[in-house]
GROMACS .gro file of C-alpha atoms in nm:
model
  279
    1MET     CA    1   0.009  -0.004   0.011
    2TYR     CA    2   0.268   0.247   0.051
    3ARG     CA    3   0.428   0.184  -0.283
    4ARG     CA    4   0.096   0.246  -0.470
    5ASN     CA    5   0.130   0.564  -0.285
    6GLY     CA    6   0.503   0.662  -0.378
    7ILE     CA    7   0.687   0.563  -0.119
    8ALA     CA    8   1.038   0.383  -0.217
    9THR     CA    9   0.981   0.048   0.023
   10PRO     CA   10   0.970  -0.309  -0.030
   11GLN     CA   11   0.688  -0.458  -0.189
   12PHE     CA   12   0.557  -0.756   0.050
   13TYR     CA   13   0.430  -1.062  -0.121
   14CYS     CA   14   0.097  -1.288  -0.039
   15SER     CA   15   0.116  -1.635   0.010
   16LYS     CA   16  -0.166  -1.866  -0.181
   17ILE     CA   17  -0.380  -1.831   0.104
   18GLY     CA   18  -0.358  -1.493   0.149
   19ALA     CA   19  -0.099  -1.424   0.401
   20TYR     CA   20   0.172  -1.185   0.424
   21GLY     CA   21   0.379  -1.402   0.667
   22SER     CA   22   0.440  -1.755   0.807
   23VAL     CA   23   0.581  -1.898   1.082
   24ILE     CA   24   0.761  -2.218   1.079
   25THR     CA   25   0.859  -2.414   1.384
   26ILE     CA   26   1.218  -2.577   1.395
   27GLY     CA   27   1.308  -2.785   1.698
   28ASN     CA   28   1.126  -2.614   1.994
   29LYS     CA   29   1.148  -2.224   1.861
   30GLN     CA   30   0.904  -2.049   1.622
   31PHE     CA   31   1.028  -1.852   1.331
   32HIS     CA   32   0.848  -1.593   1.138
   33TYR     CA   33   0.938  -1.530   0.773
   34TRP     CA   34   0.775  -1.357   0.482
   35ALA     CA   35   0.904  -1.239   0.097
   36GLU     CA   36   0.975  -0.898  -0.007
   37ASP     CA   37   1.158  -0.703  -0.316
   38PHE     CA   38   1.502  -0.676  -0.276
   39MET     CA   39   1.620  -0.316  -0.296
   40SER     CA   40   1.967  -0.231  -0.479
   41ALA     CA   41   2.025   0.040  -0.284
   42LYS     CA   42   2.239   0.061   0.025
   43THR     CA   43   2.188   0.213   0.374
   44LEU     CA   44   2.367   0.496   0.526
   45ASP     CA   45   2.549   0.224   0.775
   46ASP     CA   46   2.633  -0.024   0.478
   47LEU     CA   47   2.824   0.285   0.289
   48GLU     CA   48   2.988   0.411   0.580
   49ILE     CA   49   2.814   0.708   0.545
   50ASP     CA   50   2.747   0.947   0.855
   51LEU     CA   51   2.449   1.137   0.858
   52GLU     CA   52   2.611   1.444   0.991
   53ASP     CA   53   2.798   1.456   0.640
   54LEU     CA   54   2.481   1.508   0.469
   55GLY     CA   55   2.290   1.846   0.365
   56SER     CA   56   1.999   1.951   0.531
   57GLU     CA   57   1.804   1.885   0.190
   58PHE     CA   58   1.888   1.502   0.267
   59LEU     CA   59   1.666   1.544   0.626
   60TYR     CA   60   1.400   1.732   0.432
   61GLN     CA   61   1.371   1.412   0.198
   62VAL     CA   62   1.325   1.173   0.507
   63GLY     CA   63   1.062   1.405   0.642
   64ALA     CA   64   0.886   1.391   0.350
   65CYS     CA   65   0.883   1.032   0.338
   66VAL     CA   66   0.767   0.974   0.691
   67GLY     CA   67   0.507   1.238   0.631
   68SER     CA   68   0.346   1.065   0.298
   69MET     CA   69   0.385   0.742   0.509
   70HIS     CA   70   0.173   0.871   0.763
   71SER     CA   71  -0.052   1.022   0.534
   72ALA     CA   72  -0.108   0.673   0.379
   73ALA     CA   73  -0.196   0.517   0.682
   74LYS     CA   74  -0.449   0.796   0.773
   75ARG     CA   75  -0.584   0.785   0.436
   76GLU     CA   76  -0.583   0.397   0.392
   77GLY     CA   77  -0.647   0.281   0.752
   78ILE     CA   78  -0.335   0.095   0.772
   79GLU     CA   79  -0.314  -0.042   1.139
   80PHE     CA   80  -0.168  -0.314   1.319
   81THR     CA   81  -0.316  -0.519   1.611
   82TRP     CA   82  -0.009  -0.408   1.846
   83SER     CA   83   0.173  -0.117   1.905
   84SER     CA   84   0.532   0.008   1.782
   85PRO     CA   85   0.782  -0.057   2.075
   86TYR     CA   86   0.878   0.307   2.110
   87VAL     CA   87   0.518   0.462   2.191
   88LEU     CA   88   0.525   0.749   2.421
   89LEU     CA   89   0.342   0.683   2.691
   90ASP     CA   90   0.329   0.364   2.671
   91PRO     CA   91   0.369   0.137   3.059
   92ASP     CA   92   0.762   0.071   3.043
   93GLU     CA   93   0.838   0.305   2.771
   94GLU     CA   94   1.219   0.445   2.740
   95ASN     CA   95   1.148   0.826   2.778
   96TYR     CA   96   1.023   0.825   3.107
   97ASN     CA   97   1.215   0.494   3.226
   98ASP     CA   98   1.543   0.734   3.142
   99ALA     CA   99   1.372   1.032   3.293
  100LEU     CA  100   1.318   0.841   3.588
  101THR     CA  101   1.677   0.672   3.617
  102TRP     CA  102   1.829   1.038   3.580
  103TYR     CA  103   1.618   1.151   3.863
  104GLU     CA  104   1.671   0.885   4.116
  105LYS     CA  105   2.057   0.886   4.053
  106LEU     CA  106   2.050   1.268   4.079
  107ARG     CA  107   1.798   1.356   4.349
  108HIS     CA  108   2.061   1.264   4.624
  109SER     CA  109   2.362   1.386   4.472
  110PRO     CA  110   2.617   1.674   4.514
  111ALA     CA  111   2.455   1.789   4.182
  112ASP     CA  112   2.233   2.081   4.191
  113VAL     CA  113   1.949   1.900   4.356
  114ARG     CA  114   1.725   2.222   4.374
  115LEU     CA  115   1.737   2.212   3.980
  116VAL     CA  116   1.697   1.862   3.957
  117GLU     CA  117   1.375   1.882   4.124
  118GLU     CA  118   1.260   2.155   3.952
  119ILE     CA  119   1.315   1.992   3.601
  120TRP     CA  120   1.169   1.656   3.754
  121GLU     CA  121   0.835   1.860   3.840
  122ILE     CA  122   0.837   2.010   3.546
  123TYR     CA  123   0.905   1.677   3.331
  124ASN     CA  124   0.599   1.541   3.509
  125ARG     CA  125   0.352   1.807   3.454
  126LYS     CA  126   0.408   1.852   3.080
  127ARG     CA  127   0.385   1.465   3.067
  128GLU     CA  128   0.036   1.502   3.259
  129TYR     CA  129  -0.053   1.743   3.010
  130LEU     CA  130   0.054   1.511   2.697
  131GLU     CA  131  -0.158   1.224   2.867
  132ALA     CA  132  -0.479   1.467   2.866
  133ILE     CA  133  -0.467   1.533   2.469
  134PHE     CA  134  -0.319   1.202   2.367
  135PRO     CA  135  -0.655   1.069   2.282
  136SER     CA  136  -0.685   1.341   2.053
  137LEU     CA  137  -0.399   1.274   1.831
  138PRO     CA  138  -0.454   1.079   1.511
  139ALA     CA  139  -0.267   0.729   1.512
  140GLY     CA  140  -0.224   0.470   1.259
  141GLY     CA  141   0.063   0.201   1.168
  142VAL     CA  142   0.415   0.295   1.133
  143GLN     CA  143   0.725   0.165   1.000
  144GLY     CA  144   0.879   0.199   1.361
  145ASP     CA  145   1.236   0.224   1.280
  146PHE     CA  146   1.411   0.528   1.083
  147SER     CA  147   1.738   0.464   1.164
  148THR     CA  148   2.067   0.489   0.974
  149ASN     CA  149   2.078   0.063   0.928
  150ASN     CA  150   1.745   0.122   0.761
  151ILE     CA  151   1.751   0.442   0.526
  152LEU     CA  152   1.879   0.356   0.159
  153VAL     CA  153   2.083   0.620  -0.018
  154ASN     CA  154   2.116   0.676  -0.401
  155GLU     CA  155   2.480   0.680  -0.593
  156GLU     CA  156   2.408   1.075  -0.539
  157LYS     CA  157   2.377   1.061  -0.160
  158GLY     CA  158   2.011   1.129  -0.186
  159PHE     CA  159   1.729   0.960   0.001
  160ALA     CA  160   1.638   0.654  -0.207
  161GLY     CA  161   1.390   0.453   0.078
  162ILE     CA  162   1.347   0.289   0.374
  163ILE     CA  163   1.333  -0.065   0.494
  164ASP     CA  164   1.271  -0.304   0.762
  165TYR     CA  165   0.943  -0.331   0.937
  166ASN     CA  166   1.037  -0.526   1.245
  167LEU     CA  167   0.935  -0.273   1.450
  168ALA     CA  168   0.627  -0.163   1.278
  169GLY     CA  169   0.315  -0.118   1.509
  170ASN     CA  170   0.067   0.159   1.550
  171ASP     CA  171   0.171   0.487   1.722
  172LYS     CA  172   0.050   0.828   1.745
  173PHE     CA  173   0.196   1.020   1.407
  174VAL     CA  174   0.307   1.321   1.564
  175THR     CA  175   0.499   1.151   1.841
  176TYR     CA  176   0.663   0.933   1.614
  177MET     CA  177   0.743   1.209   1.372
  178MET     CA  178   0.899   1.406   1.695
  179GLN     CA  179   1.101   1.131   1.826
  180GLU     CA  180   1.237   1.022   1.502
  181GLY     CA  181   1.308   1.364   1.400
  182ILE     CA  182   1.505   1.452   1.693
  183PHE     CA  183   1.708   1.125   1.684
  184LEU     CA  184   1.787   1.182   1.329
  185SER     CA  185   1.837   1.592   1.355
  186PHE     CA  186   2.024   1.624   1.714
  187GLU     CA  187   2.182   1.269   1.802
  188CYS     CA  188   2.359   1.136   1.477
  189TYR     CA  189   2.673   1.307   1.514
  190ARG     CA  190   3.028   1.196   1.605
  191GLU     CA  191   3.060   1.362   1.909
  192GLU     CA  192   2.786   1.567   2.142
  193TRP     CA  193   2.705   1.927   2.091
  194LEU     CA  194   2.557   2.132   2.342
  195ASP     CA  195   2.658   2.505   2.298
  196ARG     CA  196   2.417   2.749   2.142
  197GLU     CA  197   2.599   2.789   1.825
  198LYS     CA  198   2.591   2.401   1.728
  199CYS     CA  199   2.210   2.365   1.855
  200ALA     CA  200   2.100   2.625   1.655
  201TYR     CA  201   2.266   2.463   1.368
  202MET     CA  202   2.108   2.094   1.446
  203GLU     CA  203   1.789   2.307   1.508
  204GLN     CA  204   1.781   2.412   1.140
  205ARG     CA  205   1.842   2.068   1.031
  206PHE     CA  206   1.522   1.973   1.250
  207LYS     CA  207   1.335   2.241   1.085
  208HIS     CA  208   1.415   2.070   0.742
  209PHE     CA  209   1.274   1.743   0.829
  210TYR     CA  210   0.970   1.898   0.987
  211ILE     CA  211   0.884   2.111   0.681
  212GLY     CA  212   0.947   1.787   0.428
  213TYR     CA  213   0.719   1.627   0.675
  214THR     CA  214   0.440   1.830   0.699
  215GLN     CA  215   0.444   1.908   0.325
  216GLN     CA  216   0.320   1.556   0.286
  217TYR     CA  217   0.151   1.512   0.623
  218SER     CA  218  -0.110   1.777   0.742
  219LEU     CA  219  -0.116   1.841   1.125
  220THR     CA  220  -0.433   1.867   1.278
  221ASP     CA  221  -0.463   2.154   1.539
  222ALA     CA  222  -0.437   1.887   1.823
  223GLU     CA  223  -0.102   1.749   1.673
  224ARG     CA  224   0.018   2.127   1.611
  225GLY     CA  225  -0.070   2.190   1.956
  226ALA     CA  226   0.158   1.888   2.071
  227VAL     CA  227   0.476   1.961   1.882
  228SER     CA  228   0.631   2.207   2.161
  229ILE     CA  229   0.570   1.994   2.436
  230LEU     CA  230   0.703   1.681   2.249
  231TYR     CA  231   1.008   1.881   2.199
  232ASN     CA  232   1.056   1.988   2.536
  233ILE     CA  233   0.994   1.599   2.686
  234ILE     CA  234   1.208   1.401   2.422
  235ARG     CA  235   1.506   1.641   2.329
  236PRO     CA  236   1.655   1.677   2.673
  237PHE     CA  237   1.585   1.297   2.788
  238ARG     CA  238   1.697   1.084   2.520
  239MET     CA  239   1.874   0.807   2.647
  240ASP     CA  240   2.237   0.939   2.505
  241LYS     CA  241   2.190   1.276   2.707
  242VAL     CA  242   2.089   1.084   3.018
  243GLU     CA  243   2.350   0.814   2.995
  244THR     CA  244   2.623   1.085   2.920
  245THR     CA  245   2.502   1.316   3.225
  246LEU     CA  246   2.506   0.975   3.456
  247HIS     CA  247   2.851   0.883   3.357
  248ILE     CA  248   2.980   1.248   3.426
  249ALA     CA  249   2.826   1.229   3.760
  250GLU     CA  250   2.991   0.901   3.809
  251GLU     CA  251   3.302   1.059   3.753
  252GLY     CA  252   3.235   1.351   4.008
  253LEU     CA  253   3.266   1.608   3.754
  254TRP     CA  254   2.928   1.799   3.937
  255GLN     CA  255   3.037   2.142   3.763
  256GLU     CA  256   2.979   1.976   3.415
  257VAL     CA  257   2.658   1.811   3.551
  258ASN     CA  258   2.538   2.123   3.679
  259GLU     CA  259   2.608   2.265   3.347
  260ARG     CA  260   2.390   1.977   3.137
  261LEU     CA  261   2.125   2.043   3.404
  262ARG     CA  262   2.083   2.385   3.297
  263TRP     CA  263   2.074   2.315   2.922
  264MET     CA  264   1.808   2.039   3.014
  265HIS     CA  265   1.609   2.308   3.191
  266TYR     CA  266   1.642   2.538   2.895
  267GLU     CA  267   1.531   2.280   2.655
  268LEU     CA  268   1.263   2.133   2.884
  269THR     CA  269   1.109   2.526   2.892
  270ARG     CA  270   1.124   2.638   2.534
  271GLU     CA  271   0.799   2.810   2.425
  272ASP     CA  272   0.946   2.899   2.067
  273ILE     CA  273   0.958   2.564   1.877
  274LEU     CA  274   0.654   2.548   1.672
  275ALA     CA  275   0.705   2.893   1.578
  276PHE     CA  276   1.054   2.838   1.464
  277LEU     CA  277   0.974   2.549   1.300
  278GLU     CA  278   0.666   2.729   1.083
  279ASN     CA  279   0.809   3.049   1.030
   0.00000   0.00000   0.00000
């Protein structure tokens, strides 16, 4: 169905009984298998291309693909009987678990515990708001894993398609877009950047991703209203940000930890994201 909507992705084939997948038992283990087209293009990881070495136009193309997939899913009613594994607000989802680990490790530490408590209170307040509006956000089937080992590139290093539906499932379209967009635009770099100049550069890359997405998928008012708060709770609490902060804390570098806390507070409380993305 995605291919019928112009999306470059493998075609999956039905069996004679109309099933797209089957199960075979070998020993005491069950294995799922299916048949799909071979895509000749290579992934970013296959070609050892770092995403940071590709321009913002590439992120625009990726965003447009995600938007096209979500439009097709919404229009065609593409749904699964299960959720994608990274659905925000699901029980045991990683965003909250990472945030909770961060809080438990720092609340009684030599870090600025007043700031830790303030960040934790704001984070939970924003999650509660998101929980209240979550039912109003459109949902459907998503690919589930727009990572560099699944993104195909052509010989000109342009976007050539997406593969791998092993993590596909249902999700809220806007939360999936924000999580994948933040990962691709802010996390896929050889080294971490937190200074304002470099962050502004990455924000421009995210803006290109967002523009590509919204040119193919029309956000509802409820989805637009969720963009900033999704950014607030996702961006500073990505797993790598939490793990790096806790690693620095283990080394006893509390001044650096406090600098990271101030950065987290800034990103958590920003109110300018939607205006920046749409102007």
